[in-house]
Short mmCIF file of C-alpha atoms and ligand atoms in Angstrom, two decimals:
data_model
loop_
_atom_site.label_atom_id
_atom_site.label_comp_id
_atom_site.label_asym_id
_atom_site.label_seq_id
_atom_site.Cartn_x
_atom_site.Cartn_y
_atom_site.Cartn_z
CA UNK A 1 0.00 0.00 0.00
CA UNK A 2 1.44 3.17 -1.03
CA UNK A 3 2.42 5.67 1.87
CA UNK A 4 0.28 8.36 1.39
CA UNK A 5 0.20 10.22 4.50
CA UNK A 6 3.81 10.74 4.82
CA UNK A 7 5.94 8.66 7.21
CA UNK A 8 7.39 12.37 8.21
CA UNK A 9 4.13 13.29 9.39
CA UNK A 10 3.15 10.54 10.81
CA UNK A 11 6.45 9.92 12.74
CA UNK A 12 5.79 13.28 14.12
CA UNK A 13 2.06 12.56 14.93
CA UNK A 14 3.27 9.45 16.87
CA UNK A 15 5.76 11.38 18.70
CA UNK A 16 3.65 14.16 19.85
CA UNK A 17 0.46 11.87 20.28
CA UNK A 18 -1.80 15.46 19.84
CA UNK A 19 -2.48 17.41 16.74
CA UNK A 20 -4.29 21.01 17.73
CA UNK A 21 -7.19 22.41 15.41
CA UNK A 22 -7.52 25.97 15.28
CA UNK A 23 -10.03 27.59 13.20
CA UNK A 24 -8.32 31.80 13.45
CA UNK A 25 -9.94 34.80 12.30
CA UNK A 26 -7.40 37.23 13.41
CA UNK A 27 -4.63 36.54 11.17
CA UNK A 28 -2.55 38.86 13.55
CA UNK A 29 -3.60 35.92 15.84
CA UNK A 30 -1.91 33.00 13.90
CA UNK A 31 2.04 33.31 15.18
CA UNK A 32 1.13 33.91 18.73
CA UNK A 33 -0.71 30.73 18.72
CA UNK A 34 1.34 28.67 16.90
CA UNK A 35 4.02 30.16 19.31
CA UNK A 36 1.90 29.25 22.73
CA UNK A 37 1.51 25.91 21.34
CA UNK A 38 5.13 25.07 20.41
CA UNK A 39 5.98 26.54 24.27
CA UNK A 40 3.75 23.95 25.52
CA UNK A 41 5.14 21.29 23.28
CA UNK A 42 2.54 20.85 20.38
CA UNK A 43 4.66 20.90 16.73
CA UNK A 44 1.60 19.57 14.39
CA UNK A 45 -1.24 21.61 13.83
CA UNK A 46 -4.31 21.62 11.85
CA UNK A 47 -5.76 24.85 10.57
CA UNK A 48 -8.77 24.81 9.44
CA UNK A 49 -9.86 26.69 6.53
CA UNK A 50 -13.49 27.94 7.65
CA UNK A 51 -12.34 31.53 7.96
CA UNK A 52 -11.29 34.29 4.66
CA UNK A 53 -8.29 35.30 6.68
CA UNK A 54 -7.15 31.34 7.12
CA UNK A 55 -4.74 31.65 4.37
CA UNK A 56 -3.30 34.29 5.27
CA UNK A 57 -3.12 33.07 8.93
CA UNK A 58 -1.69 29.42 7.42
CA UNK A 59 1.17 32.17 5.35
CA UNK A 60 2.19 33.76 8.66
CA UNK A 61 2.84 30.85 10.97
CA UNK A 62 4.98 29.15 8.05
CA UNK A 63 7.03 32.39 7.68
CA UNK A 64 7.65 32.66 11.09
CA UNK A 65 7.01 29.74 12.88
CA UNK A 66 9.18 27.11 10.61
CA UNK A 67 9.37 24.68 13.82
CA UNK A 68 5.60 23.91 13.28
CA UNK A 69 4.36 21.35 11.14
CA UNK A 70 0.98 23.26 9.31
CA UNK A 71 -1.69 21.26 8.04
CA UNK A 72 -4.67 22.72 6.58
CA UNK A 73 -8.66 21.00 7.42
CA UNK A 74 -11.61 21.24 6.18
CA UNK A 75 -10.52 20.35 2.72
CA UNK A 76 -14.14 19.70 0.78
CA UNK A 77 -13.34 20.80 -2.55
CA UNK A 78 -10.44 19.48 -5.03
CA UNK A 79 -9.07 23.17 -5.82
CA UNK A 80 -8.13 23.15 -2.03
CA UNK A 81 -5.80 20.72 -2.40
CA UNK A 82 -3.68 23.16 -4.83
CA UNK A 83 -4.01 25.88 -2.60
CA UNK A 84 -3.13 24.20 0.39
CA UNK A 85 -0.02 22.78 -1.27
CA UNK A 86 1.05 26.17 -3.39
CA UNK A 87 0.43 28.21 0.43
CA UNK A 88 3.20 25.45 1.75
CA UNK A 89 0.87 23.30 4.13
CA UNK A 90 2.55 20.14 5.44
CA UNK A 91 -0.60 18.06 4.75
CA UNK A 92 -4.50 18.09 4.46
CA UNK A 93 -6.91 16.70 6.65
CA UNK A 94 -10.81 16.86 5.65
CA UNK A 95 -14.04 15.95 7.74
CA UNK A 96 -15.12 13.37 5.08
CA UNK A 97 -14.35 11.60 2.75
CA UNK A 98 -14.77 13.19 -1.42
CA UNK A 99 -13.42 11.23 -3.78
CA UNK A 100 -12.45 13.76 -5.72
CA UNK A 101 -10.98 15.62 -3.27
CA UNK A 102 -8.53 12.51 -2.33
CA UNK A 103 -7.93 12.03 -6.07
CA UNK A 104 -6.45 15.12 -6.29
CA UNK A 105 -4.06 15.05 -2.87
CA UNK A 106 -2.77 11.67 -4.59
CA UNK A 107 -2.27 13.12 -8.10
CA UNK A 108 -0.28 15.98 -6.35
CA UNK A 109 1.19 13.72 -4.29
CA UNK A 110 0.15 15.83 -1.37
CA UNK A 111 -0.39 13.99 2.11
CA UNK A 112 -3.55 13.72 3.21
CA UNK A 113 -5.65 11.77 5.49
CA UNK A 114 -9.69 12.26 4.20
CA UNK A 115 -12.51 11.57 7.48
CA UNK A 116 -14.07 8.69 7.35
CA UNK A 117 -16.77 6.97 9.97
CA UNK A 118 -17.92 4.18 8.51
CA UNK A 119 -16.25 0.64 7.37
CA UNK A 120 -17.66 1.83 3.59
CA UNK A 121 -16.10 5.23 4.10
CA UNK A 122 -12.44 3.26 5.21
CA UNK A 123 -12.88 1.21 2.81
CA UNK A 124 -13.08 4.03 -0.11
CA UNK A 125 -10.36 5.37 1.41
CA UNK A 126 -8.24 2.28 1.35
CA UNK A 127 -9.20 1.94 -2.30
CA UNK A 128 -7.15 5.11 -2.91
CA UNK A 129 -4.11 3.92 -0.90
CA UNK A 130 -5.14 6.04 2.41
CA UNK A 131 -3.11 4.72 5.16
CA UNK A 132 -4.10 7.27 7.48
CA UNK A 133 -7.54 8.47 8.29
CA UNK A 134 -9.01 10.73 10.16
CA UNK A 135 -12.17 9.69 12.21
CA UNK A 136 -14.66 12.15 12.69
CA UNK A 137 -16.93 12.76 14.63
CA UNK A 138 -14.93 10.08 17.20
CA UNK A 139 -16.36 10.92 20.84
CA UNK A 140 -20.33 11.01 19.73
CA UNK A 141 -19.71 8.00 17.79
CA UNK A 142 -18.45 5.25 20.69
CA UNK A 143 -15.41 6.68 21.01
CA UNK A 144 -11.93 4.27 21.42
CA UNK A 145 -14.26 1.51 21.49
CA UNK A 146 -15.82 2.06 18.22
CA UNK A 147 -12.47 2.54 16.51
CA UNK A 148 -11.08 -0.89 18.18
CA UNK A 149 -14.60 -2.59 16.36
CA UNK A 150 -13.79 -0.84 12.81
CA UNK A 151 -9.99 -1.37 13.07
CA UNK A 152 -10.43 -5.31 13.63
CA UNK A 153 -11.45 -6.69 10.03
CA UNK A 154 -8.37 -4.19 8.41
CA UNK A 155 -5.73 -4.97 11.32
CA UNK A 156 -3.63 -6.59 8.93
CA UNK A 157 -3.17 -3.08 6.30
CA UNK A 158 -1.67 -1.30 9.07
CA UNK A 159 -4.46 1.70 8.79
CA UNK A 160 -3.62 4.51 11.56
CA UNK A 161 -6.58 6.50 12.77
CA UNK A 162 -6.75 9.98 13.83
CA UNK A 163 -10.00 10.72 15.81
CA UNK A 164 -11.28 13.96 16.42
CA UNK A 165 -14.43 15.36 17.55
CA UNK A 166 -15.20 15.60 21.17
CA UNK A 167 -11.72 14.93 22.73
CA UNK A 168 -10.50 16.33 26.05
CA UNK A 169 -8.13 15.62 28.74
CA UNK A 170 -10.53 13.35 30.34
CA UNK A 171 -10.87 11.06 27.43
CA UNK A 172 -7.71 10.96 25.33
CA UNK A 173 -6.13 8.03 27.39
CA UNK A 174 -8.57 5.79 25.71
CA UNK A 175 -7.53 6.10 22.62
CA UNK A 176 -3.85 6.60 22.93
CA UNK A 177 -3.78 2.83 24.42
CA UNK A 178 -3.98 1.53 21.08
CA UNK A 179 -0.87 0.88 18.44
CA UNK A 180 -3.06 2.17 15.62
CA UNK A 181 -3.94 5.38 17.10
CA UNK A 182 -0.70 7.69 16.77
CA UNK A 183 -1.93 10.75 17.88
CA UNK A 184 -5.86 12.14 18.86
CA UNK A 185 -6.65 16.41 17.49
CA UNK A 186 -9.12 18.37 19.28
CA UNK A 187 -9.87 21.99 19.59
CA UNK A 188 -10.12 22.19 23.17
CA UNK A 189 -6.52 23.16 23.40
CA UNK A 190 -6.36 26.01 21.79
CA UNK A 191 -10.33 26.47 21.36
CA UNK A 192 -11.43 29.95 19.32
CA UNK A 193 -12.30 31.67 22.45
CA UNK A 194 -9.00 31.58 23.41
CA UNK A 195 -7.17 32.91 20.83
CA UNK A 196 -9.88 35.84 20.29
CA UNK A 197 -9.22 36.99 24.02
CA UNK A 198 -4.97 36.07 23.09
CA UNK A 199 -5.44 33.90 25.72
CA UNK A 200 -1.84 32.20 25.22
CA UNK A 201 -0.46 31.22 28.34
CA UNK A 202 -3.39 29.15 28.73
CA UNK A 203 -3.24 27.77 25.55
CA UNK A 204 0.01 26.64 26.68
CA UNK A 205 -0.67 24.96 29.78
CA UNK A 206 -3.73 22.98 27.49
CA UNK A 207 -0.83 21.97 25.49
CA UNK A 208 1.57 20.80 28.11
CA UNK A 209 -1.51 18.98 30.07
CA UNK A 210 -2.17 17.05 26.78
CA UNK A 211 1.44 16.60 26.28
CA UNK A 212 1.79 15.54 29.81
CA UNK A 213 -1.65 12.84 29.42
CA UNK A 214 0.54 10.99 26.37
CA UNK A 215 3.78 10.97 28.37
CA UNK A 216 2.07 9.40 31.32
CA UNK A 217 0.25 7.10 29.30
CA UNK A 218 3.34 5.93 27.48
CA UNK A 219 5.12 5.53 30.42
CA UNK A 220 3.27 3.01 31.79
CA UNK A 221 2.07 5.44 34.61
CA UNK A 222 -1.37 5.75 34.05
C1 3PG B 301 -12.26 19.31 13.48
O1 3PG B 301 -12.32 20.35 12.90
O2 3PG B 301 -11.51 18.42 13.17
C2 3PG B 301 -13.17 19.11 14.61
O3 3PG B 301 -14.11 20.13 14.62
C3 3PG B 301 -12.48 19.04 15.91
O4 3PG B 301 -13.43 18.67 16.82
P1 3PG B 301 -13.56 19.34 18.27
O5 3PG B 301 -13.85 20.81 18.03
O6 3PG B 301 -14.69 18.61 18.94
O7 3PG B 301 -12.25 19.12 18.95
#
């Protein structure tokens, strides 16, 4: 199976175990963040494109904040792809899963992991060489415990999930238990509130708490 999400990305995914969303208005708001984030030991984040200035907030935190790795969300249309990849984004995530959307990230060789939530859903994506998914919306859906049930029949393709939607502190740990889940995304760590009131040293301490849940957890202490 091809690699499609690269093994860069995912390395780093793995390392970190937490990917932050951020949906930012302000583009004057984008360094900061990415700043208060890296201080609190988050390097992947997703940006999601549901805002005119998220472009130009996606231009400002590669410029000046090269130690983070900048993905781009909300992908739903195949001329996003381009964009995303001419702006510089590491890699696209989307909510769902559009054929054509994934056609294009693999013609452009541009890593991407689409959303899927059903076994049909995986299952397109695995037709296109996906190794790395994004499942959305996790929490609502049965949580770690659904992903163990759809993992099972396509344990041996080595498929890595990413679920998002609903996450906190008080549920990561369930997920991060399994091999297959590398890393969970939220937006509770740096949520929009926050970043509209420049909230960034708590933005920071979210991030170190998170980081602090996957060190724990991979240490055999919780
Ligand atoms: C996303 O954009 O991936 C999700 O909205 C993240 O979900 P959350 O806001 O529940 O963390």
């Amino acid at each position: 199976m091809k690699r499609f999400f690269n093994k860069k990305i995912t390395d780093c995914l793995r390392r970190v175990g937490v990917m932050a969303v951020l949906v930012i208005e302000d583009p004057r708001h984008a360094v900061p963040t990415a700043k208060a984030l890296l201080r609190g030991g988050i390097n992947v984040m997703e940006l999601a494109f549901r805002t005119p200035n998220s472009p130009e907030a996606l231009r400002r935190i590669l410029a000046e904040v090269p130690e983070m790795i900048a993905g781009v969300g909300t992908i739903l249309f195949p001329e996003q792809i381009k964009n995303a990849q001419n702006l510089g984004a590491a890699f696209g995530v989307s909510p769902g899963f559009s054929r054509e959307v994934v056609a294009e990230a693999l013609e452009r060789r541009f890593p991407f992991a689409p959303g899927i939530l059903t076994p049909s859903e995986l299952e397109m994506a695995i037709s296109f060489g996906c190794q790395t998914v994004k499942l959305f919306p996790a929490q609502i859906s049965g949580g770690a415990s659904y992903i163990r049930a759809i993992h099972a029949p396509y344990s041996h393709l080595g498929i890595e999930f990413i679920p998002l939607g609903g996450l906190t502190p008080s549920n990561i740990g369930d997920y991060l238990k399994y091999d297959y889940i590398p890393a969970v995304g939220g937006s509770w760590i740096a949520p929009v509130e926050l970043i509209r009131s420049e909230n960034w040293n708590l933005i920071t301490a979210r991030a170190k708490e998170a980081v602090a849940i996957v060190q724990k957890l991979r240490n055999g202490s919780i």
